[in-house]
mmCIF file of C-alpha atoms and ligand atoms in Angstrom:
data_model
loop_
_atom_site.group_PDB
_atom_site.id
_atom_site.type_symbol
_atom_site.label_atom_id
_atom_site.label_comp_id
_atom_site.label_asym_id
_atom_site.label_seq_id
_atom_site.Cartn_x
_atom_site.Cartn_y
_atom_site.Cartn_z
ATOM 1 C CA MET F 1 35.971 10.273 5.675
ATOM 2 C CA THR F 2 32.651 12.208 6.160
ATOM 3 C CA THR F 3 30.577 11.086 9.064
ATOM 4 C CA VAL F 4 26.791 11.726 8.905
ATOM 5 C CA LEU F 5 24.259 11.474 11.797
ATOM 6 C CA LEU F 6 21.184 9.944 10.232
ATOM 7 C CA THR F 7 18.069 10.299 12.500
ATOM 8 C CA GLY F 8 15.093 8.000 11.835
ATOM 9 C CA SER F 9 17.324 5.322 10.433
ATOM 10 C CA SER F 10 14.594 2.693 11.261
ATOM 11 C CA GLY F 11 12.160 4.264 8.835
ATOM 12 C CA TYR F 12 11.135 3.318 5.334
ATOM 13 C CA ILE F 13 13.054 6.353 3.897
ATOM 14 C CA GLY F 14 15.792 6.224 6.581
ATOM 15 C CA LYS F 15 16.914 2.719 5.650
ATOM 16 C CA HIS F 16 17.092 3.713 1.985
ATOM 17 C CA ILE F 17 19.135 6.684 2.924
ATOM 18 C CA ALA F 18 21.384 4.545 5.163
ATOM 19 C CA LEU F 19 22.005 2.157 2.286
ATOM 20 C CA GLN F 20 22.920 4.925 -0.144
ATOM 21 C CA LEU F 21 25.114 6.619 2.409
ATOM 22 C CA LEU F 22 27.037 3.464 2.990
ATOM 23 C CA ASN F 23 27.236 2.654 -0.675
ATOM 24 C CA GLN F 24 28.785 6.067 -1.422
ATOM 25 C CA GLY F 25 31.474 5.748 1.287
ATOM 26 C CA TYR F 26 30.008 7.740 4.190
ATOM 27 C CA LEU F 27 30.345 6.664 7.750
ATOM 28 C CA VAL F 28 26.945 6.629 9.199
ATOM 29 C CA ARG F 29 25.951 7.189 12.812
ATOM 30 C CA ALA F 30 22.377 6.053 12.706
ATOM 31 C CA SER F 31 19.887 7.181 15.390
ATOM 32 C CA VAL F 32 17.160 4.795 16.476
ATOM 33 C CA ARG F 33 14.517 5.403 19.178
ATOM 34 C CA SER F 34 15.626 2.161 20.860
ATOM 35 C CA LEU F 35 18.972 0.338 20.206
ATOM 36 C CA SER F 36 16.966 -2.906 19.817
ATOM 37 C CA LYS F 37 16.060 -1.595 16.393
ATOM 38 C CA SER F 38 19.681 -1.478 15.137
ATOM 39 C CA ALA F 39 19.675 -5.142 14.079
ATOM 40 C CA GLU F 40 16.581 -4.299 11.843
ATOM 41 C CA VAL F 41 18.474 -1.623 10.077
ATOM 42 C CA ILE F 42 21.494 -3.700 9.445
ATOM 43 C CA ASP F 43 19.480 -6.571 8.259
ATOM 44 C CA ALA F 44 17.576 -4.257 5.933
ATOM 45 C CA VAL F 45 20.631 -2.710 4.304
ATOM 46 C CA SER F 46 23.109 -5.669 4.403
ATOM 47 C CA SER F 47 22.065 -7.756 1.373
ATOM 48 C CA HIS F 48 21.940 -4.401 -0.826
ATOM 49 C CA LEU F 49 25.453 -3.290 0.065
ATOM 50 C CA ILE F 50 28.182 -3.016 -2.726
ATOM 51 C CA ASP F 51 30.826 -3.817 0.012
ATOM 52 C CA SER F 52 29.776 -5.252 3.243
ATOM 53 C CA SER F 53 33.297 -5.369 4.696
ATOM 54 C CA ASN F 54 33.833 -3.559 8.198
ATOM 55 C CA LEU F 55 30.193 -2.799 8.375
ATOM 56 C CA ASN F 56 30.425 -2.624 12.284
ATOM 57 C CA ALA F 57 32.794 0.436 11.929
ATOM 58 C CA ARG F 58 30.949 2.091 8.926
ATOM 59 C CA LEU F 59 27.430 1.808 10.533
ATOM 60 C CA THR F 60 27.147 2.695 14.245
ATOM 61 C CA PHE F 61 23.969 3.367 16.369
ATOM 62 C CA VAL F 62 22.937 5.927 18.892
ATOM 63 C CA GLU F 63 19.670 6.076 20.899
ATOM 64 C CA LEU F 64 17.778 9.312 20.349
ATOM 65 C CA ASP F 65 14.133 10.173 21.117
ATOM 66 C CA LEU F 66 12.657 13.188 19.477
ATOM 67 C CA GLU F 67 10.822 14.062 22.668
ATOM 68 C CA LYS F 68 13.745 13.627 25.160
ATOM 69 C CA ASP F 69 16.852 15.823 25.630
ATOM 70 C CA SER F 70 19.222 12.987 26.394
ATOM 71 C CA GLY F 71 21.945 11.917 23.948
ATOM 72 C CA TRP F 72 21.586 14.671 21.396
ATOM 73 C CA ASP F 73 24.777 16.840 22.319
ATOM 74 C CA LEU F 74 26.858 13.516 22.402
ATOM 75 C CA ALA F 75 25.427 12.191 19.176
ATOM 76 C CA LEU F 76 26.388 15.243 17.235
ATOM 77 C CA GLN F 77 29.971 15.328 18.413
ATOM 78 C CA GLY F 78 32.428 14.586 15.566
ATOM 79 C CA ILE F 79 29.715 14.715 13.029
ATOM 80 C CA ASP F 80 30.147 16.394 9.544
ATOM 81 C CA VAL F 81 26.538 16.333 8.345
ATOM 82 C CA LEU F 82 23.214 16.081 9.995
ATOM 83 C CA LEU F 83 20.556 14.193 8.092
ATOM 84 C CA HIS F 84 17.318 14.585 10.070
ATOM 85 C CA THR F 85 14.521 12.428 8.827
ATOM 86 C CA ALA F 86 12.876 11.223 11.954
ATOM 87 C CA SER F 87 9.327 12.423 12.463
ATOM 88 C CA PRO F 88 6.016 10.542 13.080
ATOM 89 C CA PHE F 89 4.295 9.578 9.821
ATOM 90 C CA PRO F 90 1.199 7.747 10.956
ATOM 91 C CA LEU F 91 -1.667 6.390 8.908
ATOM 92 C CA ALA F 92 -4.374 8.132 10.864
ATOM 93 C CA SER F 93 -4.457 11.427 12.678
ATOM 94 C CA PRO F 94 -4.307 11.201 16.459
ATOM 95 C CA LYS F 95 -7.070 12.791 18.571
ATOM 96 C CA ASP F 96 -4.424 15.253 19.958
ATOM 97 C CA GLU F 97 -2.587 16.912 16.971
ATOM 98 C CA ASN F 98 0.297 17.686 19.553
ATOM 99 C CA GLU F 99 1.221 13.906 19.376
ATOM 100 C CA LEU F 100 2.706 14.702 15.916
ATOM 101 C CA ILE F 101 3.436 18.425 16.273
ATOM 102 C CA ARG F 102 5.545 18.150 19.436
ATOM 103 C CA PRO F 103 8.015 15.512 18.289
ATOM 104 C CA ALA F 104 8.305 17.068 14.815
ATOM 105 C CA VAL F 105 8.953 20.557 15.883
ATOM 106 C CA GLU F 106 10.808 19.842 19.115
ATOM 107 C CA GLY F 107 12.726 17.008 17.630
ATOM 108 C CA THR F 108 13.996 19.251 14.789
ATOM 109 C CA MET F 109 15.047 21.894 17.242
ATOM 110 C CA ARG F 110 16.842 19.398 19.417
ATOM 111 C CA ALA F 111 18.658 18.059 16.414
ATOM 112 C CA LEU F 112 19.466 21.639 15.190
ATOM 113 C CA ARG F 113 20.625 23.052 18.518
ATOM 114 C CA ALA F 114 22.973 19.974 19.116
ATOM 115 C CA ALA F 115 24.353 20.429 15.546
ATOM 116 C CA LYS F 116 25.124 24.122 16.337
ATOM 117 C CA ILE F 117 26.884 23.171 19.680
ATOM 118 C CA ALA F 118 28.933 20.479 17.860
ATOM 119 C CA GLY F 119 29.920 22.923 15.096
ATOM 120 C CA VAL F 120 28.085 20.967 12.340
ATOM 121 C CA LYS F 121 27.867 23.132 9.298
ATOM 122 C CA ARG F 122 25.707 21.034 6.975
ATOM 123 C CA VAL F 123 22.209 19.850 7.583
ATOM 124 C CA ILE F 124 19.734 18.144 5.255
ATOM 125 C CA LEU F 125 16.150 18.002 6.546
ATOM 126 C CA THR F 126 13.305 15.660 5.381
ATOM 127 C CA SER F 127 10.458 18.001 5.122
ATOM 128 C CA SER F 128 7.406 17.368 2.882
ATOM 129 C CA VAL F 129 5.043 18.592 0.158
ATOM 130 C CA ALA F 130 2.693 18.999 3.259
ATOM 131 C CA SER F 131 4.726 22.070 4.248
ATOM 132 C CA ILE F 132 3.809 23.543 0.718
ATOM 133 C CA TYR F 133 0.478 22.436 -0.646
ATOM 134 C CA GLY F 134 -1.933 23.570 2.213
ATOM 135 C CA CYS F 135 -2.724 26.793 0.274
ATOM 136 C CA ASP F 136 -4.441 28.052 -2.672
ATOM 137 C CA LEU F 137 -2.460 28.372 -5.926
ATOM 138 C CA PRO F 138 -2.097 31.838 -7.014
ATOM 139 C CA ALA F 139 -4.119 32.952 -9.896
ATOM 140 C CA GLY F 140 -2.645 31.672 -13.218
ATOM 141 C CA VAL F 141 -0.471 29.107 -11.509
ATOM 142 C CA SER F 142 -1.220 25.386 -12.051
ATOM 143 C CA ALA F 143 1.444 23.603 -9.882
ATOM 144 C CA TYR F 144 2.785 23.874 -6.310
ATOM 145 C CA ASP F 145 6.464 24.809 -6.094
ATOM 146 C CA GLU F 146 9.043 25.609 -3.441
ATOM 147 C CA THR F 147 8.038 29.177 -3.100
ATOM 148 C CA MET F 148 4.884 28.311 -1.564
ATOM 149 C CA TRP F 149 4.139 27.572 2.139
ATOM 150 C CA THR F 150 1.166 25.766 3.792
ATOM 151 C CA ASP F 151 -1.197 28.057 5.782
ATOM 152 C CA VAL F 152 -2.024 25.892 8.767
ATOM 153 C CA THR F 153 -5.410 27.563 9.029
ATOM 154 C CA HIS F 154 -6.315 26.515 5.433
ATOM 155 C CA PRO F 155 -8.729 23.473 5.200
ATOM 156 C CA VAL F 156 -6.078 21.554 3.375
ATOM 157 C CA GLY F 157 -3.242 22.701 5.692
ATOM 158 C CA SER F 158 -4.826 22.264 9.101
ATOM 159 C CA GLY F 159 -4.424 18.383 9.564
ATOM 160 C CA ALA F 160 -2.124 17.284 12.396
ATOM 161 C CA TYR F 161 0.464 15.768 10.095
ATOM 162 C CA THR F 162 0.531 18.695 7.614
ATOM 163 C CA LYS F 163 0.755 21.155 10.586
ATOM 164 C CA SER F 164 3.658 19.048 12.136
ATOM 165 C CA LYS F 165 5.768 19.151 8.973
ATOM 166 C CA THR F 166 4.979 22.785 8.239
ATOM 167 C CA LEU F 167 5.656 24.028 11.626
ATOM 168 C CA ALA F 168 8.876 21.848 11.878
ATOM 169 C CA GLU F 169 10.264 23.152 8.617
ATOM 170 C CA LYS F 170 9.528 26.746 9.487
ATOM 171 C CA ALA F 171 11.252 26.282 12.845
ATOM 172 C CA ALA F 172 14.353 25.012 11.111
ATOM 173 C CA TRP F 173 14.614 27.924 8.681
ATOM 174 C CA ASP F 174 13.953 30.410 11.476
ATOM 175 C CA PHE F 175 16.816 28.756 13.451
ATOM 176 C CA VAL F 176 19.395 28.758 10.779
ATOM 177 C CA ASN F 177 18.480 32.235 9.567
ATOM 178 C CA ASN F 178 18.370 33.845 13.019
ATOM 179 C CA GLU F 179 20.540 31.905 15.292
ATOM 180 C CA ALA F 180 22.831 29.635 13.412
ATOM 181 C CA PRO F 181 23.800 31.426 10.060
ATOM 182 C CA GLU F 182 26.925 29.187 9.732
ATOM 183 C CA ILE F 183 24.720 26.148 9.172
ATOM 184 C CA SER F 184 23.880 25.444 5.542
ATOM 185 C CA LEU F 185 20.426 23.906 5.476
ATOM 186 C CA THR F 186 18.672 22.057 2.610
ATOM 187 C CA THR F 187 15.101 20.674 2.913
ATOM 188 C CA ILE F 188 13.877 17.723 0.693
ATOM 189 C CA ASN F 189 10.178 18.006 0.364
ATOM 190 C CA PRO F 190 8.829 14.646 -0.987
ATOM 191 C CA VAL F 191 5.345 13.975 -2.195
ATOM 192 C CA LEU F 192 3.779 10.600 -1.317
ATOM 193 C CA VAL F 193 6.780 8.261 -1.291
ATOM 194 C CA ILE F 194 6.284 4.757 -2.773
ATOM 195 C CA GLY F 195 8.468 2.093 -4.067
ATOM 196 C CA ALA F 196 9.827 -1.294 -2.760
ATOM 197 C CA PRO F 197 10.812 -1.019 0.951
ATOM 198 C CA LEU F 198 14.107 -2.677 2.095
ATOM 199 C CA ASP F 199 12.186 -4.886 4.573
ATOM 200 C CA LYS F 200 8.691 -5.623 5.773
ATOM 201 C CA ASN F 201 8.662 -2.804 8.358
ATOM 202 C CA PHE F 202 7.847 -0.053 6.150
ATOM 203 C CA GLY F 203 5.606 2.314 8.121
ATOM 204 C CA SER F 204 2.559 3.876 6.470
ATOM 205 C CA SER F 205 3.872 5.076 3.070
ATOM 206 C CA ILE F 206 2.814 2.216 0.683
ATOM 207 C CA SER F 207 -0.481 1.632 2.426
ATOM 208 C CA LEU F 208 -2.213 3.507 -0.419
ATOM 209 C CA VAL F 209 -1.036 0.694 -2.748
ATOM 210 C CA GLU F 210 -1.959 -1.985 -0.234
ATOM 211 C CA ARG F 211 -5.450 -0.478 0.121
ATOM 212 C CA VAL F 212 -5.936 -0.457 -3.601
ATOM 213 C CA LEU F 213 -4.700 -4.063 -4.029
ATOM 214 C CA LYS F 214 -6.945 -5.245 -1.230
ATOM 215 C CA GLY F 215 -10.035 -3.593 -2.976
ATOM 216 C CA LYS F 216 -10.825 -2.004 0.560
ATOM 217 C CA ASP F 217 -12.999 0.629 -1.082
ATOM 218 C CA PRO F 218 -16.050 -0.307 -3.038
ATOM 219 C CA MET F 219 -15.687 3.015 -5.004
ATOM 220 C CA LEU F 220 -12.672 5.380 -5.140
ATOM 221 C CA PRO F 221 -12.902 9.117 -4.364
ATOM 222 C CA ASP F 222 -11.670 11.678 -6.898
ATOM 223 C CA LEU F 223 -8.363 12.116 -5.172
ATOM 224 C CA LYS F 224 -5.015 12.982 -6.916
ATOM 225 C CA PHE F 225 -1.642 11.790 -5.518
ATOM 226 C CA ALA F 226 1.700 13.163 -6.511
ATOM 227 C CA LEU F 227 4.238 10.190 -6.160
ATOM 228 C CA VAL F 228 7.920 9.795 -5.938
ATOM 229 C CA ASP F 229 10.152 6.751 -5.562
ATOM 230 C CA VAL F 230 11.810 6.026 -2.353
ATOM 231 C CA ARG F 231 15.223 5.569 -3.932
ATOM 232 C CA ASP F 232 15.042 9.023 -5.682
ATOM 233 C CA VAL F 233 14.162 10.477 -2.288
ATOM 234 C CA ALA F 234 17.178 8.864 -0.657
ATOM 235 C CA GLN F 235 19.405 9.821 -3.523
ATOM 236 C CA MET F 236 18.410 13.540 -3.207
ATOM 237 C CA HIS F 237 19.224 13.609 0.384
ATOM 238 C CA VAL F 238 22.633 12.012 -0.175
ATOM 239 C CA ASP F 239 23.473 14.014 -3.375
ATOM 240 C CA ALA F 240 22.577 17.276 -1.698
ATOM 241 C CA ILE F 241 25.288 16.827 1.009
ATOM 242 C CA LYS F 242 28.048 17.999 -1.356
ATOM 243 C CA ASN F 243 26.111 19.956 -3.781
ATOM 244 C CA GLU F 244 26.724 23.709 -3.134
ATOM 245 C CA SER F 245 23.795 24.768 -5.221
ATOM 246 C CA THR F 246 21.358 23.033 -2.840
ATOM 247 C CA LYS F 247 22.407 25.146 0.241
ATOM 248 C CA GLY F 248 19.604 27.231 1.521
ATOM 249 C CA GLN F 249 17.127 25.523 -0.743
ATOM 250 C CA ARG F 250 13.782 23.738 -0.336
ATOM 251 C CA ILE F 251 13.480 20.885 -3.034
ATOM 252 C CA LEU F 252 10.465 19.181 -3.928
ATOM 253 C CA ALA F 253 10.759 15.567 -4.960
ATOM 254 C CA SER F 254 8.014 14.395 -7.294
ATOM 255 C CA SER F 255 7.894 12.161 -10.290
ATOM 256 C CA GLY F 256 4.193 12.815 -11.210
ATOM 257 C CA THR F 257 0.608 12.674 -10.430
ATOM 258 C CA ARG F 258 -1.983 9.922 -10.551
ATOM 259 C CA SER F 259 -5.537 9.759 -9.557
ATOM 260 C CA PHE F 260 -6.799 6.965 -7.257
ATOM 261 C CA ILE F 261 -8.571 5.564 -10.196
ATOM 262 C CA GLU F 262 -5.554 5.545 -12.407
ATOM 263 C CA ILE F 263 -3.523 3.821 -9.854
ATOM 264 C CA ALA F 264 -6.355 1.136 -9.440
ATOM 265 C CA LYS F 265 -6.541 0.682 -13.234
ATOM 266 C CA LEU F 266 -2.698 0.336 -13.518
ATOM 267 C CA LEU F 267 -2.497 -2.310 -10.856
ATOM 268 C CA LYS F 268 -5.684 -4.030 -12.130
ATOM 269 C CA THR F 269 -3.980 -4.500 -15.449
ATOM 270 C CA THR F 270 -0.918 -5.993 -13.707
ATOM 271 C CA TYR F 271 -2.961 -8.269 -11.428
ATOM 272 C CA PRO F 272 -6.140 -8.991 -13.217
ATOM 273 C CA LYS F 273 -7.362 -11.521 -10.783
ATOM 274 C CA SER F 274 -7.011 -9.237 -7.750
ATOM 275 C CA LYS F 275 -9.941 -7.731 -5.744
ATOM 276 C CA ILE F 276 -8.931 -4.265 -7.087
ATOM 277 C CA LYS F 277 -11.964 -1.861 -7.636
ATOM 278 C CA THR F 278 -11.790 0.964 -10.169
ATOM 279 C CA GLY F 279 -15.155 2.782 -9.834
ATOM 280 C CA LYS F 280 -15.490 6.352 -8.897
ATOM 281 C CA ALA F 281 -17.370 7.409 -5.782
ATOM 282 C CA PRO F 282 -19.960 10.167 -6.482
ATOM 283 C CA LYS F 283 -19.065 13.427 -4.590
ATOM 284 C CA PHE F 284 -22.537 13.619 -3.084
ATOM 285 C CA LEU F 285 -22.114 10.185 -1.523
ATOM 286 C CA LEU F 286 -18.825 11.069 0.123
ATOM 287 C CA HIS F 287 -20.480 14.240 1.608
ATOM 288 C CA VAL F 288 -23.309 12.115 3.167
ATOM 289 C CA LEU F 289 -20.702 9.440 4.370
ATOM 290 C CA ALA F 290 -18.523 12.053 5.824
ATOM 291 C CA LEU F 291 -21.343 12.934 8.258
ATOM 292 C CA PHE F 292 -20.675 9.566 9.894
ATOM 293 C CA ASP F 293 -17.052 8.790 9.184
ATOM 294 C CA GLY F 294 -14.179 11.188 10.402
ATOM 295 C CA SER F 295 -11.584 9.691 7.906
ATOM 296 C CA ILE F 296 -13.956 10.556 4.927
ATOM 297 C CA LYS F 297 -14.516 14.075 6.392
ATOM 298 C CA SER F 298 -10.867 14.650 6.473
ATOM 299 C CA ILE F 299 -10.314 14.046 2.730
ATOM 300 C CA LEU F 300 -13.240 16.267 1.635
ATOM 301 C CA PRO F 301 -11.153 19.419 0.998
ATOM 302 C CA GLN F 302 -9.009 17.431 -1.276
ATOM 303 C CA ILE F 303 -11.727 15.767 -3.455
ATOM 304 C CA GLY F 304 -11.481 17.040 -7.057
ATOM 305 C CA LYS F 305 -8.574 19.178 -6.228
ATOM 306 C CA PRO F 306 -5.711 19.038 -8.756
ATOM 307 C CA MET F 307 -2.310 17.937 -7.332
ATOM 308 C CA ASN F 308 0.228 19.303 -9.708
ATOM 309 C CA VAL F 309 3.735 19.661 -8.336
ATOM 310 C CA ASN F 310 6.698 21.372 -10.213
ATOM 311 C CA ALA F 311 9.755 19.326 -9.288
ATOM 312 C CA SER F 312 12.027 20.990 -11.989
ATOM 313 C CA LYS F 313 14.195 22.392 -9.283
ATOM 314 C CA ALA F 314 15.277 18.870 -8.287
ATOM 315 C CA HIS F 315 16.277 18.255 -11.949
ATOM 316 C CA ARG F 316 18.048 21.559 -12.203
ATOM 317 C CA LEU F 317 19.949 21.430 -9.020
ATOM 318 C CA LEU F 318 20.668 17.751 -8.397
ATOM 319 C CA GLY F 319 20.339 16.461 -12.047
ATOM 320 C CA ILE F 320 17.793 13.885 -11.050
ATOM 321 C CA ASP F 321 15.582 12.098 -13.577
ATOM 322 C CA PHE F 322 12.833 10.614 -11.411
ATOM 323 C CA ILE F 323 11.922 6.971 -11.664
ATOM 324 C CA PRO F 324 8.501 6.782 -13.397
ATOM 325 C CA ALA F 325 5.603 6.648 -10.909
ATOM 326 C CA ASP F 326 3.903 3.662 -12.664
ATOM 327 C CA LEU F 327 7.173 1.607 -12.139
ATOM 328 C CA SER F 328 7.282 2.597 -8.468
ATOM 329 C CA LEU F 329 3.601 1.715 -8.157
ATOM 330 C CA LYS F 330 4.177 -1.831 -9.720
ATOM 331 C CA GLU F 331 7.218 -2.389 -7.650
ATOM 332 C CA SER F 332 5.426 -1.528 -4.405
ATOM 333 C CA ALA F 333 2.591 -3.969 -5.458
ATOM 334 C CA ASP F 334 5.075 -6.653 -6.285
ATOM 335 C CA PHE F 335 6.775 -6.191 -2.863
ATOM 336 C CA LEU F 336 3.418 -6.479 -1.003
ATOM 337 C CA ILE F 337 2.377 -9.550 -2.957
ATOM 338 C CA ARG F 338 5.823 -11.229 -2.807
ATOM 339 C CA ASN F 339 5.906 -10.720 0.987
ATOM 340 C CA SER F 340 2.355 -12.034 1.283
ATOM 341 C CA THR F 341 1.093 -8.736 2.786
ATOM 342 C CA VAL F 342 -1.664 -8.888 0.029
ATOM 343 C CA LYS F 343 -2.872 -11.869 -2.072
ATOM 344 C CA ALA F 344 -3.377 -11.221 -5.760
HETATM 345 P P1 NAP Y 401 8.518 5.899 8.847
HETATM 346 O O1 NAP Y 401 8.883 4.632 8.300
HETATM 347 O O2 NAP Y 401 7.314 5.889 9.930
HETATM 348 O O3 NAP Y 401 9.723 6.533 9.806
HETATM 349 C C1 NAP Y 401 9.697 7.378 10.621
HETATM 350 C C2 NAP Y 401 10.941 7.373 11.441
HETATM 351 O O4 NAP Y 401 10.958 8.504 12.456
HETATM 352 C C3 NAP Y 401 11.299 6.103 12.157
HETATM 353 O O5 NAP Y 401 12.584 5.860 12.214
HETATM 354 C C4 NAP Y 401 10.743 6.476 13.679
HETATM 355 O O6 NAP Y 401 11.361 5.580 14.526
HETATM 356 C C5 NAP Y 401 11.297 7.855 13.745
HETATM 357 N N1 NAP Y 401 10.430 8.480 14.844
HETATM 358 C C6 NAP Y 401 9.162 8.776 14.926
HETATM 359 N N2 NAP Y 401 8.823 9.293 16.102
HETATM 360 C C7 NAP Y 401 10.010 9.372 16.805
HETATM 361 C C8 NAP Y 401 10.452 9.815 18.098
HETATM 362 N N3 NAP Y 401 9.523 10.277 18.940
HETATM 363 N N4 NAP Y 401 11.755 9.617 18.406
HETATM 364 C C9 NAP Y 401 12.627 9.187 17.590
HETATM 365 N N5 NAP Y 401 12.335 8.762 16.301
HETATM 366 C C10 NAP Y 401 11.081 8.820 16.019
HETATM 367 O O7 NAP Y 401 8.153 7.174 7.922
HETATM 368 P P2 NAP Y 401 8.907 7.452 6.474
HETATM 369 O O8 NAP Y 401 7.943 7.408 5.452
HETATM 370 O O9 NAP Y 401 10.131 6.840 6.416
HETATM 371 O O10 NAP Y 401 9.217 9.019 6.854
HETATM 372 C C11 NAP Y 401 10.457 9.499 7.088
HETATM 373 C C12 NAP Y 401 10.333 11.149 6.945
HETATM 374 O O11 NAP Y 401 9.828 11.394 5.635
HETATM 375 C C13 NAP Y 401 9.502 11.617 8.062
HETATM 376 O O12 NAP Y 401 10.102 13.031 8.302
HETATM 377 C C14 NAP Y 401 8.194 11.975 7.090
HETATM 378 O O13 NAP Y 401 7.479 13.136 7.597
HETATM 379 C C15 NAP Y 401 8.918 12.374 5.752
HETATM 380 N N6 NAP Y 401 8.094 12.190 4.564
HETATM 381 C C16 NAP Y 401 7.543 10.960 4.297
HETATM 382 C C17 NAP Y 401 6.748 10.722 3.139
HETATM 383 C C18 NAP Y 401 6.112 9.593 2.758
HETATM 384 O O14 NAP Y 401 5.311 9.537 2.001
HETATM 385 N N7 NAP Y 401 6.556 8.475 3.446
HETATM 386 C C19 NAP Y 401 6.547 11.947 2.361
HETATM 387 C C20 NAP Y 401 7.037 13.145 2.729
HETATM 388 C C21 NAP Y 401 7.863 13.392 3.894
HETATM 389 P P3 NAP Y 401 10.651 4.185 15.038
HETATM 390 O O15 NAP Y 401 11.066 3.170 14.025
HETATM 391 O O16 NAP Y 401 11.200 3.989 16.450
HETATM 392 O O17 NAP Y 401 9.152 4.469 15.147
#
């Protein structure tokens, strides 16, 4: 049986990956920052398992912190595949960008070095579109693809999270290319991940849907979001493990792009009595508000920017047909309403 070390198993995406690994017969050694979180992971996956027999043996836990050395070498012993998803994904940027960059980069390196020592030959890393889209598209090209890299000095590429993912992914490729050629690395680079979580502890990801449902913004900025369903992201990680053609590849995960206003209109149609606002915020107003509000200032470089992503490689190599973004949006909203996070 193939044993996988899954880091970040307590995350929104991590829980979905754990579930799919278990349902496909893998043995999962799941890492959590604190062992007290293991019950949360077990509860989240349990009711979705095809077969829940012998779960204690199929799903075990180790404590690992991206910022601490302890435990990594032992955790990788006897592992066939490292699936590294852990990385901070906060809603707001911290004042000190190193709060994200340090765990992302150093954590990735801790995981990879321990994998090399343990003789692990297969690694799947959860990267992001963030390590791709922080650059200007070349002339005549209308969509981002896996050949592109974020420039961390570009206005769109210089945010703390974007930097953290770009530098972590670069460090991973540099390590396997220069120091561990025996390791086959694949990166999965999702756009904004949405879709029903497995439990109420779902991090920052579907906060976009929550924000729209709550009608938090009186008018919506002209922002575009490329979206992908969490089940597809999990499936790509798991399917990549045994797919030879994905070795050495970066693979974007995206089902399509929607504007803020399109998302609001879609959800308003589904929940007509909700507080959802669908009006567009004029650009000049955002520039004025940005003088007083840092969060508005941080989105200015993206206002009006197209966000087209070419995810044909995922289809070509992994045969994936992405779940339509509108369905993922509706299922995210249904989850939030069903769990009383939002009233509609
Ligand atoms: P999430 O729910 O916040 O999960 C993040 C995971 O990383 C959690 O398990 C968290 O553990 C763990 N983690 C964070 N800092 C850690 C540390 N210092 N030591 C050990 N573990 C730590 O976020 P997510 O949406 O599932 O994201 C998972 C991965 O996907 C991340 O690499 C993220 O960059 C990437 N990604 C996400 C999206 C998206 O839209 N969600 C898009 C592209 C890429 P705790 O539970 O203990 O906090």
